[in-house]
Coordinates of C-alpha atoms in Angstrom, one line a residue:
X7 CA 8.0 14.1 46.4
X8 CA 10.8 14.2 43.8
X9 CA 9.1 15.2 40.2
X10 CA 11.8 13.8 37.3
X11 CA 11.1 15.4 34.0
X12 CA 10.6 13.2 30.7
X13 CA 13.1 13.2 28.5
X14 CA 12.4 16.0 25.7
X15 CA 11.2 14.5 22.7
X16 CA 13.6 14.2 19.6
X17 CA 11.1 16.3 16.9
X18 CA 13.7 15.5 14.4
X19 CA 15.2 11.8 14.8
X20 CA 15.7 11.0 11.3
X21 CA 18.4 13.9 10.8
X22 CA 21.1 12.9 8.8
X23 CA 19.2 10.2 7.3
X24 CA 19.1 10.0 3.6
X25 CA 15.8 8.2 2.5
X26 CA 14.5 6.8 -1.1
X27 CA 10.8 7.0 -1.4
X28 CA 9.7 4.1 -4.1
X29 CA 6.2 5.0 -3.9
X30 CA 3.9 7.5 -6.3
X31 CA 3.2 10.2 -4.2
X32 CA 0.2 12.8 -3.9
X33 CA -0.5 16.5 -2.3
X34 CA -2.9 14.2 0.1
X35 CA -1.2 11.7 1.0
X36 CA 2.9 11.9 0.9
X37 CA 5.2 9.7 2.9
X38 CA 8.1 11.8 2.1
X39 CA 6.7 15.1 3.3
X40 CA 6.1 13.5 6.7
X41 CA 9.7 11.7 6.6
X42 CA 11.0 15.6 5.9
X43 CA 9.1 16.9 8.8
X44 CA 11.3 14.6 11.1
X45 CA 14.8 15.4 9.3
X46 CA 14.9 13.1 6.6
X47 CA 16.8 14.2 3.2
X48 CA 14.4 12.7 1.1
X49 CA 14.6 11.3 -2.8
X50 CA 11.5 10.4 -4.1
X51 CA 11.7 8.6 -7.2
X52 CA 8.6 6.1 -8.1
X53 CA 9.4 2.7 -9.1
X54 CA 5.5 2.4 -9.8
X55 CA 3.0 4.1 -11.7
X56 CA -0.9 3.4 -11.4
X57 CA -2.9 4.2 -13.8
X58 CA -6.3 3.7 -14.5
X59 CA -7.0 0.5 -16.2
X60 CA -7.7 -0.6 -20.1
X61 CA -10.6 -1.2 -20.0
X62 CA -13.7 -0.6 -17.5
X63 CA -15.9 -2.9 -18.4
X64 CA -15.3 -5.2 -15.2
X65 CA -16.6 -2.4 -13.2
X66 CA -19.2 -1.3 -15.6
X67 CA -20.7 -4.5 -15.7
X68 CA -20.8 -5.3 -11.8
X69 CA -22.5 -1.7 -11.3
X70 CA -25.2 -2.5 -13.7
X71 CA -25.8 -5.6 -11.8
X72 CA -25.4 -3.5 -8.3
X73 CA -28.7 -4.4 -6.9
X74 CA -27.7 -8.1 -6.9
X75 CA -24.8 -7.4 -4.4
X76 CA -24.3 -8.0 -1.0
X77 CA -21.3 -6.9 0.0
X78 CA -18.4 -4.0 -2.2
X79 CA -15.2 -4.6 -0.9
X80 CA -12.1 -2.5 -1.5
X81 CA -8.9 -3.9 -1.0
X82 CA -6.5 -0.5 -1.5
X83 CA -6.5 3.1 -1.1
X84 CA -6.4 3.1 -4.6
X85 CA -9.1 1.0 -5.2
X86 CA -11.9 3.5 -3.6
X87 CA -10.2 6.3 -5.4
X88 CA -9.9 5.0 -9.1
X89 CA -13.6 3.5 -8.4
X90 CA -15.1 7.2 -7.3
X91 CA -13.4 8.5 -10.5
X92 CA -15.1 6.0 -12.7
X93 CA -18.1 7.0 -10.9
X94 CA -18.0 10.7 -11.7
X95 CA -17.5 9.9 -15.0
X96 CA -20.4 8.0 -15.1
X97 CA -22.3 10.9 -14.1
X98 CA -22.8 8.6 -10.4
X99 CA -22.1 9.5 -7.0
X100 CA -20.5 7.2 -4.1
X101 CA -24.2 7.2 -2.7
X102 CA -25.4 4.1 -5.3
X103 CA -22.9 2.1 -3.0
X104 CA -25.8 3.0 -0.3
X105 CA -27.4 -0.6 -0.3
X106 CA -24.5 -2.9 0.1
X107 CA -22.6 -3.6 3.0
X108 CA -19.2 -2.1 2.4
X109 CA -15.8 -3.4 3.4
X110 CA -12.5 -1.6 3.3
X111 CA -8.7 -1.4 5.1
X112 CA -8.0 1.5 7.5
X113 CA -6.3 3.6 4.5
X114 CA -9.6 3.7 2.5
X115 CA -12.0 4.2 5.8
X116 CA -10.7 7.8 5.5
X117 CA -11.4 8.8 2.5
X118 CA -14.9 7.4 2.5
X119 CA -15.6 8.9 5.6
X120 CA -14.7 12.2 3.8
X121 CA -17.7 11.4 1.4
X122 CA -19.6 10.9 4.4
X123 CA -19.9 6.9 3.7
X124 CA -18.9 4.3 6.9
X125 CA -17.8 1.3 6.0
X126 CA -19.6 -1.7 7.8
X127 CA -16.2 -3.6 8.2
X128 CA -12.3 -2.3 8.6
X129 CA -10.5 -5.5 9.6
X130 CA -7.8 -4.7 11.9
X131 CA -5.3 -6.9 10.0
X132 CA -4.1 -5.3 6.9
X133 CA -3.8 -8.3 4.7
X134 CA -6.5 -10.7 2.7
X135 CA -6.6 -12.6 5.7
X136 CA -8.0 -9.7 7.9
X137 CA -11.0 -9.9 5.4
X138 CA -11.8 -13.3 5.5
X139 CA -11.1 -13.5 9.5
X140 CA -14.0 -10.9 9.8
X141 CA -16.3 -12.0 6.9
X142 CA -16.4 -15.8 8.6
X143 CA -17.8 -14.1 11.4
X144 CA -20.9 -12.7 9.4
X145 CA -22.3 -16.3 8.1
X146 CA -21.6 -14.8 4.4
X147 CA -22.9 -18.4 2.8
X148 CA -25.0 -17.5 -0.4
X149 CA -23.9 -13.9 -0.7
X150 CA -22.7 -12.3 -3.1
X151 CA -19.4 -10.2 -3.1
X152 CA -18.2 -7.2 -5.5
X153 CA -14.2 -7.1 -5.1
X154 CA -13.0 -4.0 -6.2
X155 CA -9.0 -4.3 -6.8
X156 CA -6.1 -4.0 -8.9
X157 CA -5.2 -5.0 -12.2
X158 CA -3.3 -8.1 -10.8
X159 CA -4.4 -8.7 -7.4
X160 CA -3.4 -11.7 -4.9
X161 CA -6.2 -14.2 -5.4
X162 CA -6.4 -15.1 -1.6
X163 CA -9.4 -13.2 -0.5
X164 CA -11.4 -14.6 -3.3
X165 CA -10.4 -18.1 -3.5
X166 CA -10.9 -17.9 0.7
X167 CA -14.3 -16.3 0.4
X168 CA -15.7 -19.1 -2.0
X169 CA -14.8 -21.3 0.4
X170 CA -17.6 -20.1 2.4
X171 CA -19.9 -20.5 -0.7
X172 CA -20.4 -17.5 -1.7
X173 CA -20.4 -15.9 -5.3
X174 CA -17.5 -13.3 -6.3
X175 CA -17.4 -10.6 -8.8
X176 CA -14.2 -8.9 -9.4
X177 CA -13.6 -5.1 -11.2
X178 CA -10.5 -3.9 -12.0
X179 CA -10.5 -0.3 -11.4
X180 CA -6.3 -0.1 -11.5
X181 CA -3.3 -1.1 -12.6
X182 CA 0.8 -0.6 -11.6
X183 CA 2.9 0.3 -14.7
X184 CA 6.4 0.6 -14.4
X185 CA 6.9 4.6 -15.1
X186 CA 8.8 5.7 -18.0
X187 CA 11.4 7.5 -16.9
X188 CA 15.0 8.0 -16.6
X189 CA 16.4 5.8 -13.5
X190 CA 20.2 7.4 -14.0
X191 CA 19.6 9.8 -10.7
X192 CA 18.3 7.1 -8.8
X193 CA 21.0 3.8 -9.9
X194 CA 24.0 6.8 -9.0
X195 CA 22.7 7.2 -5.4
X196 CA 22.5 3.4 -5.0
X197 CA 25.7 3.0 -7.2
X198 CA 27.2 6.0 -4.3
X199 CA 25.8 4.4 -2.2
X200 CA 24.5 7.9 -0.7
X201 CA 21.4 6.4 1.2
X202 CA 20.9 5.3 4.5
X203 CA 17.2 3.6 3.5
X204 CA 15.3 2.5 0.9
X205 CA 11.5 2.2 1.6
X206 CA 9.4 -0.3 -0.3
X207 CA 5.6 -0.2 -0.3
X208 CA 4.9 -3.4 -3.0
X209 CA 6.3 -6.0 -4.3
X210 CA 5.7 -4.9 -7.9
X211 CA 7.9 -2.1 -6.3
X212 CA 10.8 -4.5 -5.4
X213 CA 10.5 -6.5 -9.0
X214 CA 10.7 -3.2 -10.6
X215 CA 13.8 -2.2 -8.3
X216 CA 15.8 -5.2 -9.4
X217 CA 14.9 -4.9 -13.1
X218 CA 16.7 -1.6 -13.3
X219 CA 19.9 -2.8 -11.4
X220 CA 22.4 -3.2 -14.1
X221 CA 23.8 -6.9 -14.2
X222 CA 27.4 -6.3 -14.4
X223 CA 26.3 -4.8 -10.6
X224 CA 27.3 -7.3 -7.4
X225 CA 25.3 -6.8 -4.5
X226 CA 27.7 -4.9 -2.8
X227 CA 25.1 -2.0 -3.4
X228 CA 22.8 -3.3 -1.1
X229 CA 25.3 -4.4 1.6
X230 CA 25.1 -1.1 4.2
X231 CA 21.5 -0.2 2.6
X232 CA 18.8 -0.5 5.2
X233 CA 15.2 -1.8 3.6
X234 CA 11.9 -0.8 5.3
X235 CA 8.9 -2.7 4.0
X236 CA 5.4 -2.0 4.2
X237 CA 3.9 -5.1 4.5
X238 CA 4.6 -9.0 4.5
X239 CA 4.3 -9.8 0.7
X240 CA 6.3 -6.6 0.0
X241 CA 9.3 -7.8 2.6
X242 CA 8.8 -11.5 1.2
X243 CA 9.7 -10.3 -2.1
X244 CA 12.5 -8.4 -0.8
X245 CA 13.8 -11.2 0.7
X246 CA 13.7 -13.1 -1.7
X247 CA 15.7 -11.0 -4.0
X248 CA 18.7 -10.9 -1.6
X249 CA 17.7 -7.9 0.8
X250 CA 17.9 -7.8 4.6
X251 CA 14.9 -6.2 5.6
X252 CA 15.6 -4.0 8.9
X253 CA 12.1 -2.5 9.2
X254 CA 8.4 -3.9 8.7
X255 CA 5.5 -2.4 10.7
X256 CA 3.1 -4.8 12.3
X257 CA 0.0 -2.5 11.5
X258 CA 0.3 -2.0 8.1
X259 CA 0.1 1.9 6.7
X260 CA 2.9 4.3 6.4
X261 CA 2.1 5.6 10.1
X262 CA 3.8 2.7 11.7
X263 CA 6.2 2.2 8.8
X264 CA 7.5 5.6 9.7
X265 CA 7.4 4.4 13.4
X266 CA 9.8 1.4 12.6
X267 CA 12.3 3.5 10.9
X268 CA 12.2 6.0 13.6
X269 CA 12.3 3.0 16.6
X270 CA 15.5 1.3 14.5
X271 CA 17.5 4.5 14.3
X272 CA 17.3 5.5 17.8
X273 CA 18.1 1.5 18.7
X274 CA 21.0 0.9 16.6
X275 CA 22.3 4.9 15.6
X276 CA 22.8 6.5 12.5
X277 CA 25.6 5.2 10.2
X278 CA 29.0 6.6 10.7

């Protein structure tokens, strides 16, 4: 028998690719250090800030009324992390979520399981629809739902849960500011056009994007720049601002967006 050895892997097969990393990174979660570790030149500069939000009496409020709840569901990463904050300052712990069922995406799973919390439902389908797909499942008629989300979140999950009549509360435990800082680094890359990629992980990202581009600009800027979106909304909004979008993961998290990027380089090369 004839053994034919695999192909070595590539461990670096975004060398030579110069990346721009629009999202707010932290020591626990950083796209760009993972883009680095497979040869990426990497420029991070955020085109969103979140911060917590004005006012916390939407979530104060619902966790006074917590024993009337059914279900706590958190629609971001953010969401569980601004919320646990509020807690501690509270002088709470995660474990007064203990008697509702708890709902989260894959992103947010992790980090409760790190506080030794399991969610009761991770929808495979990283959109609002993924929710309300599983929730129909449950017979949720008469229940009563805490949403725990951003300052301006899409109102699809909630307008598809009362559907199913069922009562909502919604907190806001965060909101996306556009950071105040100086974009001239970022517009000369662009202007250069010095990167291969752009990666956009929100809308609000996108909007912000094309608030900063000067109007006396064409969109010859954008011609050879290659767009990987995180999600639908995000590459909906990128469309319809004039981009091509080259890469969009069908899982969404930054797992597979990385995977896209990696699977259109090695299909259509690196640019010349």
């Amino acid at each position: 028998m004839i053994r034919v050895n695999a192909k070595p892997q590539n461990p670096t097969p975004l060398k030579g690719q110069n990346i721009l990393v629009t999202r707010q990174e932290s020591s626990d979660h950083s796209l760009s250090k993972k883009l680095i570790s497979l040869g990426a030149e990497v420029h991070n500069h955020p085109l969103i800030s979140i911060h917590p939000p004005d006012s916390w009496d939407s979530f104060d409020e619902a966790l006074s009324q917590i024993d009337k709840m059914d279900w706590v569901v958190f629609t971001s990463r953010n969401g569980v992390l601004y919320a646990l904050k509020r807690l501690e300052e509270l002088g709470l712990s995660i474990e007064v979520l203990n008697s509702l069922r708890i709902a989260c995406f894959p992103a947010a799973k992790k980090i409760l399981q790190k506080m030794k919390i399991e969610p009761d439902l991770v929808p495979s389908y990283h959109q609002s629809e993924g929710f309300f797909q599983e929730f129909k499942k449950t017979n949720p008629s008469g229940l009563r739902f805490w949403l725990i989300q951003s300052e301006e979140p899409r109102s699809k999950l909630q307008e598809d849960l009362q559907t199913m009549d069922t009562e909502i509360v919604s907190s806001t435990v965060y909101c996306n500011r556009m950071p105040k800082t100086d974009f001239s680094a970022l517009l000369k890359l662009l202007h250069e056009k010095s990167l291969d990629w752009i990666v956009l992980a929100s809308a609000s990202a996108v909007q912000n994007l094309f608030s900063i581009i000067p109007k006396t600009w064409d969109n010859e800027w954008s011609n050879s720049l290659k767009v990987a979106c995180l999600g639908k909304i995000t590459a909906r909004s990128a469309i319809n601002h004039g981009l091509k979008v080259d890469a969009q993961p069908e899982k969404q998290d930054f797992q597979n967006l990385i995977k896209a990027i990696v699977n259109h380089v090695s299909n259509f090369g690196k640019r010349a």
